[in-house]
Coordinates of C-alpha atoms in Angstrom, one line a residue:
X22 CA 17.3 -14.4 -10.9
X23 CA 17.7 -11.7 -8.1
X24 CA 15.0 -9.3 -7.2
X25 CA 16.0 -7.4 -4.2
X26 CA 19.1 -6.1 -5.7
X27 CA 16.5 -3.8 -8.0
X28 CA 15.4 -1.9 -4.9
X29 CA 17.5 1.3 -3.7
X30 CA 19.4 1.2 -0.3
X31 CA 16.8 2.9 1.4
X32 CA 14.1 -0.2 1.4
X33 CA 16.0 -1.8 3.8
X34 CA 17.5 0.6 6.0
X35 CA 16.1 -0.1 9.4
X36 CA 17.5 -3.8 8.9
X37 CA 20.9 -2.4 8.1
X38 CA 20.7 -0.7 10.9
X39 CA 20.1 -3.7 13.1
X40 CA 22.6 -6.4 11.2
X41 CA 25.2 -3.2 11.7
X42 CA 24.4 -3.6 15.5
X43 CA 24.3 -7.6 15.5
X44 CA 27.6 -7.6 14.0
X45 CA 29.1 -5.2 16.0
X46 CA 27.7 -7.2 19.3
X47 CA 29.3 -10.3 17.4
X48 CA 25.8 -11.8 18.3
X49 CA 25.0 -15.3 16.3
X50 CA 23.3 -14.8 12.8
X51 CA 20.2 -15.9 14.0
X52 CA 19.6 -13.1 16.6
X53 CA 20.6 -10.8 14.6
X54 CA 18.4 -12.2 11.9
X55 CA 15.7 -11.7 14.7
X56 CA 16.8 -8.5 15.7
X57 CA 16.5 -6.6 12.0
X58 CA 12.8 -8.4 11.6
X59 CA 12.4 -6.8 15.4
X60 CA 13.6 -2.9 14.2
X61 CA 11.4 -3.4 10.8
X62 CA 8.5 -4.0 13.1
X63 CA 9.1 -0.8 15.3
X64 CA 10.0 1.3 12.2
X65 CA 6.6 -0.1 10.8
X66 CA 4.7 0.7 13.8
X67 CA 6.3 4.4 14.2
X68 CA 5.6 5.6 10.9
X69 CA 1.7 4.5 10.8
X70 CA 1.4 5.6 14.8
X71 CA 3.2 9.5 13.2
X72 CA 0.1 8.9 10.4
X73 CA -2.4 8.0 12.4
X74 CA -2.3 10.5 15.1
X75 CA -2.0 13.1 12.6
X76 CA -4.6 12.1 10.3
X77 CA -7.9 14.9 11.7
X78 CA -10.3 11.8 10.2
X79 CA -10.4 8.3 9.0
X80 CA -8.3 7.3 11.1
X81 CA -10.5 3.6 10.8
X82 CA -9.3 3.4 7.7
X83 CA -5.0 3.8 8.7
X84 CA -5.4 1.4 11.3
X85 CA -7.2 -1.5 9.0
X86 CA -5.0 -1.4 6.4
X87 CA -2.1 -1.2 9.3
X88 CA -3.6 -4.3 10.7
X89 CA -4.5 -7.0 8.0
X90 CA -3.0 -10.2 8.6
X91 CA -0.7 -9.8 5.4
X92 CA 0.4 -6.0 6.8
X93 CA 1.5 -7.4 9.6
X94 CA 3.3 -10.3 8.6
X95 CA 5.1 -7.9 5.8
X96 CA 5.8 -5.9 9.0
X97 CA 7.7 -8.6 10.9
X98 CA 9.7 -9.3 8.2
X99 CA 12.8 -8.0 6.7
X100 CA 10.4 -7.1 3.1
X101 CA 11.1 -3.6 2.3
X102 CA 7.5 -3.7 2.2
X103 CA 7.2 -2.6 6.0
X104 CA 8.6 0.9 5.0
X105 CA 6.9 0.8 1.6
X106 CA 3.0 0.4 3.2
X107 CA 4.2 2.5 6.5
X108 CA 5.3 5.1 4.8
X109 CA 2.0 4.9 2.1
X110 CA -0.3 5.1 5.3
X111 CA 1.9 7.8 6.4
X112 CA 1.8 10.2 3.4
X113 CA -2.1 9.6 2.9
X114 CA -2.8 10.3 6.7
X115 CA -0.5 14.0 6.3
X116 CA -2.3 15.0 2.5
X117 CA -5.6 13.9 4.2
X118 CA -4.9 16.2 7.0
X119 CA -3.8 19.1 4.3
X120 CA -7.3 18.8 3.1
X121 CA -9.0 19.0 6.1
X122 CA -6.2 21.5 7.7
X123 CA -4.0 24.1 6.3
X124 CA -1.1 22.6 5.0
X125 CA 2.7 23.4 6.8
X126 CA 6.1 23.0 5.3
X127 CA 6.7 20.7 8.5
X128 CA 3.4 18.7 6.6
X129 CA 5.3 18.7 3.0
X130 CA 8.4 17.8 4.3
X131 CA 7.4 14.3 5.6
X132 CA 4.6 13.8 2.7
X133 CA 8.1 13.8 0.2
X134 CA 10.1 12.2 2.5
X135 CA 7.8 9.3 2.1
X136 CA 6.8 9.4 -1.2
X137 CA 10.8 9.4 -1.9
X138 CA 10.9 6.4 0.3
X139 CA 8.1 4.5 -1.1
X140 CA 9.2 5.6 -4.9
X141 CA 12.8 4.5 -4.7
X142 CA 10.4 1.0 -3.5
X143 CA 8.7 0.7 -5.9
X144 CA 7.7 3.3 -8.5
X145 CA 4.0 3.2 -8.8
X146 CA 3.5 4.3 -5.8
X147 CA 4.6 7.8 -6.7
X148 CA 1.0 8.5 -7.7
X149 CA 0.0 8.6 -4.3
X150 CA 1.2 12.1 -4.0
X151 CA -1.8 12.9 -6.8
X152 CA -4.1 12.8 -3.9
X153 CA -2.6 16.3 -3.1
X154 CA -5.1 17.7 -5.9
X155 CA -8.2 16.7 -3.1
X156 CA -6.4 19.3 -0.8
X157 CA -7.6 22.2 -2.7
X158 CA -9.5 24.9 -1.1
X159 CA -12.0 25.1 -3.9
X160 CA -11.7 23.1 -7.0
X161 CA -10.7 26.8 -9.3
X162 CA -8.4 26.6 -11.8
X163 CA -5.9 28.7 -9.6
X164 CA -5.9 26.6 -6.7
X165 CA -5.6 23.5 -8.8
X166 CA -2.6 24.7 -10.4
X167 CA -1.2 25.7 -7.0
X168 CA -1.6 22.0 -6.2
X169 CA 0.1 20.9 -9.3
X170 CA 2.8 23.1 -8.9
X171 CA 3.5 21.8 -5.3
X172 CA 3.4 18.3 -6.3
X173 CA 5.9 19.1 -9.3
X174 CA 8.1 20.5 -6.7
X175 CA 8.0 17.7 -4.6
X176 CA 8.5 15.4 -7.2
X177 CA 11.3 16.7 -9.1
X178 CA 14.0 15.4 -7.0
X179 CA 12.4 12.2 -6.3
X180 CA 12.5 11.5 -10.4
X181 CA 15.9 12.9 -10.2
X182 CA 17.2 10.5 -7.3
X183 CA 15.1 7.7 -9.2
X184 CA 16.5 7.9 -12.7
X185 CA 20.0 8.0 -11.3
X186 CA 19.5 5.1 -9.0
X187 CA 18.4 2.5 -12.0
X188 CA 20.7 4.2 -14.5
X189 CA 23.4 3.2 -12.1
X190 CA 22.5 0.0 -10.3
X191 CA 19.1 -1.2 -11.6
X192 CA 19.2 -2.4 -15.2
X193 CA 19.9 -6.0 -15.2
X194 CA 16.6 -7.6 -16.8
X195 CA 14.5 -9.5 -14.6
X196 CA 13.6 -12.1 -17.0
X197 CA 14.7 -15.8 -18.0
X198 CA 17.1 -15.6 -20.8
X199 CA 14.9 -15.9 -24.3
X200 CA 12.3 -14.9 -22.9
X201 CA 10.3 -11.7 -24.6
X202 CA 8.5 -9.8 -22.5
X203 CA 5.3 -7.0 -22.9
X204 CA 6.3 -3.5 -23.2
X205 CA 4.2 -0.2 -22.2
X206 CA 4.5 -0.1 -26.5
X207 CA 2.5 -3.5 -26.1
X208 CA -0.4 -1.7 -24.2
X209 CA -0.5 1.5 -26.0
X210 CA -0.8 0.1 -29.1
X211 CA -3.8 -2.3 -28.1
X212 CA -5.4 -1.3 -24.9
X213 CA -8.6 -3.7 -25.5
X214 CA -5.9 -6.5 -25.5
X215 CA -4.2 -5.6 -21.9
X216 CA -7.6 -5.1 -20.7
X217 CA -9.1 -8.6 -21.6
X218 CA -5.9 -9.6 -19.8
X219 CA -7.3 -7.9 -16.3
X220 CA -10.4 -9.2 -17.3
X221 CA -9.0 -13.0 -17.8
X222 CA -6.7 -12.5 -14.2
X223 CA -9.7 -11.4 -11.8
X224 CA -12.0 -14.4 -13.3
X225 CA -9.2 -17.0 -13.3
X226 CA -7.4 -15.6 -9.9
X227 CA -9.6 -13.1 -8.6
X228 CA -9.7 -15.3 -5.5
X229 CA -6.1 -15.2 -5.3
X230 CA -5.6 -11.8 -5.0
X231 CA -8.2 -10.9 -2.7
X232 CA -6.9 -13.6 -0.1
X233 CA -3.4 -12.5 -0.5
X234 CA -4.2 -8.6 0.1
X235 CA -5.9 -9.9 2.9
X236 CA -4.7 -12.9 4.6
X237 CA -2.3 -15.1 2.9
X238 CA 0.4 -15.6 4.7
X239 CA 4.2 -17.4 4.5
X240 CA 5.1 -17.8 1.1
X241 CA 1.6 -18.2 -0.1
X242 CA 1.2 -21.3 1.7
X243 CA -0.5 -20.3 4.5
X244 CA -4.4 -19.6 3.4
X245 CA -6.8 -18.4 6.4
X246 CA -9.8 -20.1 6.4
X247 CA -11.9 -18.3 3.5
X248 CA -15.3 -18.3 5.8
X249 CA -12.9 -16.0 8.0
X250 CA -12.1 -13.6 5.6
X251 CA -15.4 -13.5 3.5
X252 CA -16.7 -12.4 7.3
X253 CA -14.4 -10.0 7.8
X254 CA -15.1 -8.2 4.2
X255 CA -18.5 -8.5 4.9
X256 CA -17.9 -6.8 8.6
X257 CA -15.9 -3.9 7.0
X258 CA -18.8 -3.9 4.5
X259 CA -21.4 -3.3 6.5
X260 CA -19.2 -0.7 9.1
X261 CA -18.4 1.5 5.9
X262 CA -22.0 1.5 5.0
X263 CA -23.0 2.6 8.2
X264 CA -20.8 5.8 8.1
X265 CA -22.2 6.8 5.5
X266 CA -25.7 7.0 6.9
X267 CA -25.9 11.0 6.4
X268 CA -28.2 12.9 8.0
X269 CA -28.0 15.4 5.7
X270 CA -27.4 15.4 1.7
X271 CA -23.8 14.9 0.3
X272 CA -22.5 18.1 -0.8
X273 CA -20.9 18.6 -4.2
X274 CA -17.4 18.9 -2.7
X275 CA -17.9 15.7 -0.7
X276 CA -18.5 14.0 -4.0
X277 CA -16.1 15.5 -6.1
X278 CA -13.4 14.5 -3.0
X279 CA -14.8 11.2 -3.1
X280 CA -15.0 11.1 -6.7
X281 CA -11.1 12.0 -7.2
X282 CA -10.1 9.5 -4.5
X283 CA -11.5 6.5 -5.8
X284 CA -10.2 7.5 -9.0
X285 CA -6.4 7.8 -8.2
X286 CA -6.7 4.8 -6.9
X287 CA -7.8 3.0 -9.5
X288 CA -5.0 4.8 -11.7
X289 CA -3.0 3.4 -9.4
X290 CA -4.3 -0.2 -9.8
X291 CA -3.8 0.6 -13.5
X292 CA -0.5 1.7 -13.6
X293 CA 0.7 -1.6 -11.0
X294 CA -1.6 -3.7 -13.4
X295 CA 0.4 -2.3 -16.3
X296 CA 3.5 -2.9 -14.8
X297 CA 3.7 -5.9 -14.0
X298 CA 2.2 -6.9 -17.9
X299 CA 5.5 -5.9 -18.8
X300 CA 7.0 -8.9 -17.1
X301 CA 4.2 -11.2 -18.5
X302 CA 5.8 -13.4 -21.7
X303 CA 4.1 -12.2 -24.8
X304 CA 1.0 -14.1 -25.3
X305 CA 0.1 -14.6 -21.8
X306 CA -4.1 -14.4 -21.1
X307 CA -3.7 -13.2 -17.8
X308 CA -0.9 -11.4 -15.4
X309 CA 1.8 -13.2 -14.5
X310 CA 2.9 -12.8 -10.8
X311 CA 0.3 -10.5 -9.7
X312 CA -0.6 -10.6 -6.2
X313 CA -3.0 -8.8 -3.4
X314 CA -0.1 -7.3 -1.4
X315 CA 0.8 -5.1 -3.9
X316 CA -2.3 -3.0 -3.6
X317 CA -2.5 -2.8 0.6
X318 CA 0.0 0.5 0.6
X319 CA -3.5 2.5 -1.2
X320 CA -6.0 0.2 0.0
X321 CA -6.2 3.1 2.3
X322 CA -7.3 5.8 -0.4
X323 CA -10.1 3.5 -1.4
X324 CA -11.6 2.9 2.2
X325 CA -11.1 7.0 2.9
X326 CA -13.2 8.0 0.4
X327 CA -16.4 5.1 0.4
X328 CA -16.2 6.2 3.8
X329 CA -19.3 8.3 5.8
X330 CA -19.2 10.9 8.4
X331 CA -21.7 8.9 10.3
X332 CA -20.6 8.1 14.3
X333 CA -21.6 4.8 15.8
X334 CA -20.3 3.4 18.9
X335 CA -21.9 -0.1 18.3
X336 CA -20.7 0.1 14.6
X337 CA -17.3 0.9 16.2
X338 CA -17.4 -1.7 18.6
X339 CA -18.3 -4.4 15.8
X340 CA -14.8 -3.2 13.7
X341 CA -13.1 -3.5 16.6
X342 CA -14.4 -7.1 16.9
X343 CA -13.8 -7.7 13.3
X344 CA -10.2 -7.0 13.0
X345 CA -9.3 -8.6 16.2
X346 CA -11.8 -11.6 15.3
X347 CA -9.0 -11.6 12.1
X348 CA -6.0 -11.3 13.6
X349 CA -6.6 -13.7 16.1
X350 CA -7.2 -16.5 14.2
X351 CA -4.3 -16.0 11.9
X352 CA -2.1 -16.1 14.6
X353 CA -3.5 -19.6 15.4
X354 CA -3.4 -20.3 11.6
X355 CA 0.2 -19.5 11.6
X356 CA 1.2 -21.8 15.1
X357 CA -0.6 -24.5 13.7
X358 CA 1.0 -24.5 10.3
X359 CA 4.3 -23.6 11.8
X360 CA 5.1 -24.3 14.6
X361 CA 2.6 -27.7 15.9
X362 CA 3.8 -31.0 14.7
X363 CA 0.6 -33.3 13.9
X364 CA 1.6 -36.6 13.2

């Protein structure tokens, strides 16, 4: 079965880039190998530094998700999904900075550049460009339909470029042969049914796909110890609880932006969840292939708005501890597993 063929040219551009180089230096496969894992990396690391320093607040939030375990390692590979989370922390770093800022064309321009990018990915992601709505001035029926109107505009030629790309090169079935598959038919017509599916995945493999959002590395062979990461949730726990210690009352637009946030990204979750249902056999209790990493490109949206306006340098200090604590050890993790023979 092939897989990477269903993604357009543009998920792997930076490593064309480099193999184009490699070849033309006649360097050995291996280097060049090396060299496109090298160029994903720096592409990675450009896109969420252009987020990140444009981003007005939040910024905690970029640079977590930028720095799990599994980000990384995505990073350092040649997986399309470098550009695809990049580019996600990107676009949410330039809306966020619409709603705190007034909004430039400069500001549109690289918010549908990488909602393109990450759409022509993988297609659920294209809700991301939903969180636009939060931008709004005041939440009037005018403004929101300015909103609306500027996301349309965006996304009209990103359908357009995305239709045309699967018409023409992306409608080989993904399935074993005799095989039958869930549709989107499947879930409309019983909802309760796909929903005792979700139910029956995070009971049976809700472990799973915490771990591998987090820190499950190789080819999901690679666990971190789970003391680590139950530590490190319960750090980021207890640093997003103490933003939010106000010293003043939530206002109604803070809630109605937090509101919003949490719930596009939860239709997000959805519409992934419902996805990949569809490549679930018929009959299947739970999802088939699910996995952790599919949610880190909006993981983003979800810290952003459980997050407080509180400052505290010790609270700071103790992140700071946290993810390093993290990335640390995975690092050892990794040598260990890979590159220390123990006989």
């Amino acid at each position: 079965m092939k897989y990477t063929d269903k993604y357009a040219f543009t998920a792997y551009l930076p490593q064309a880039a480099a193999i184009t180089i490699g070849r033309f230096l006649e360097l050995p496969a291996a280097i060049t190998f090396t060299l496109a894992r090298l160029t994903n990396l720096l592409v990675y690391v450009g896109i969420v530094y252009l987020g990140v320093k444009n981003i007005p607040k939040y910024k905690e939030a970029l640079v977590m998700v930028a720095l799990l375990p599994i980000s990384l390692q995505q990073a350092a590979s040649n997986s399309p999904d470098a550009l695809l989370i990049s580019c996600s922390l990107c676009a949410i770093g330039f809306i966020i900075k619409a709603r705190e800022e007034k909004i430039t064309k400069k500001d549109i321009v690289i918010i549908a550049i990488c909602i393109g990018i990450m759409t022509l990915i993988k297609m659920p992601y294209i809700l991301v460009i939903f969180l636009l709505i939060t931008a709004c001035k005041e939440y009037s029926f005018k403004e929101i339909m300015k909103k609306i109107g500027l996301i349309s505009l965006i996304l009209l030629p990103i359908v357009i470029l995305y239709v045309m790309w699967t018409k023409n090169y992306a409608l080989t079935p993904i399935r074993p042969e005799g095989v039958v598959n869930n549709t989107l038919f499947d879930i409309i017509k019983n909802p309760a049914g796909f929903l005792q599916v979700c139910i029956n995945t995070i009971k049976g493999g809700g472990d799973f796909v915490l771990n591998s959002m987090i820190a499950y590395l190789g080819w999901l062979d690679t666990l971190i110890n789970p003391v680590m990461i139950n530590c490190y949730l319960g750090g980021i726990l207890i640093w997003t609880i103490g933003s939010n210690r106000y010293n003043r009352r939530i206002t109604k637009r803070e809630l109605i932006d937090k509101l919003l946030g949490v719930g596009i990204f939860l239709g997000i979750v959805l519409v992934i969840c419902m996805g990949i249902h569809t490549w679930s056999p018929v009959g299947n209790s739970i999802l088939v292939g699910i996995q952790g990493r599919y949610f880190v490109p909006i993981l983003a949206i979800l810290i952003i708005h459980l997050w407080g306006k509180a400052q505290s340098k010790t609270l700071d200090l103790l992140g700071i501890i946290n993810i390093s604590g993290l990335l640390i050890y995975s690092v050892f993790t990794v040598i260990l597993r890979y590159y220390v023979t123990i006989y």
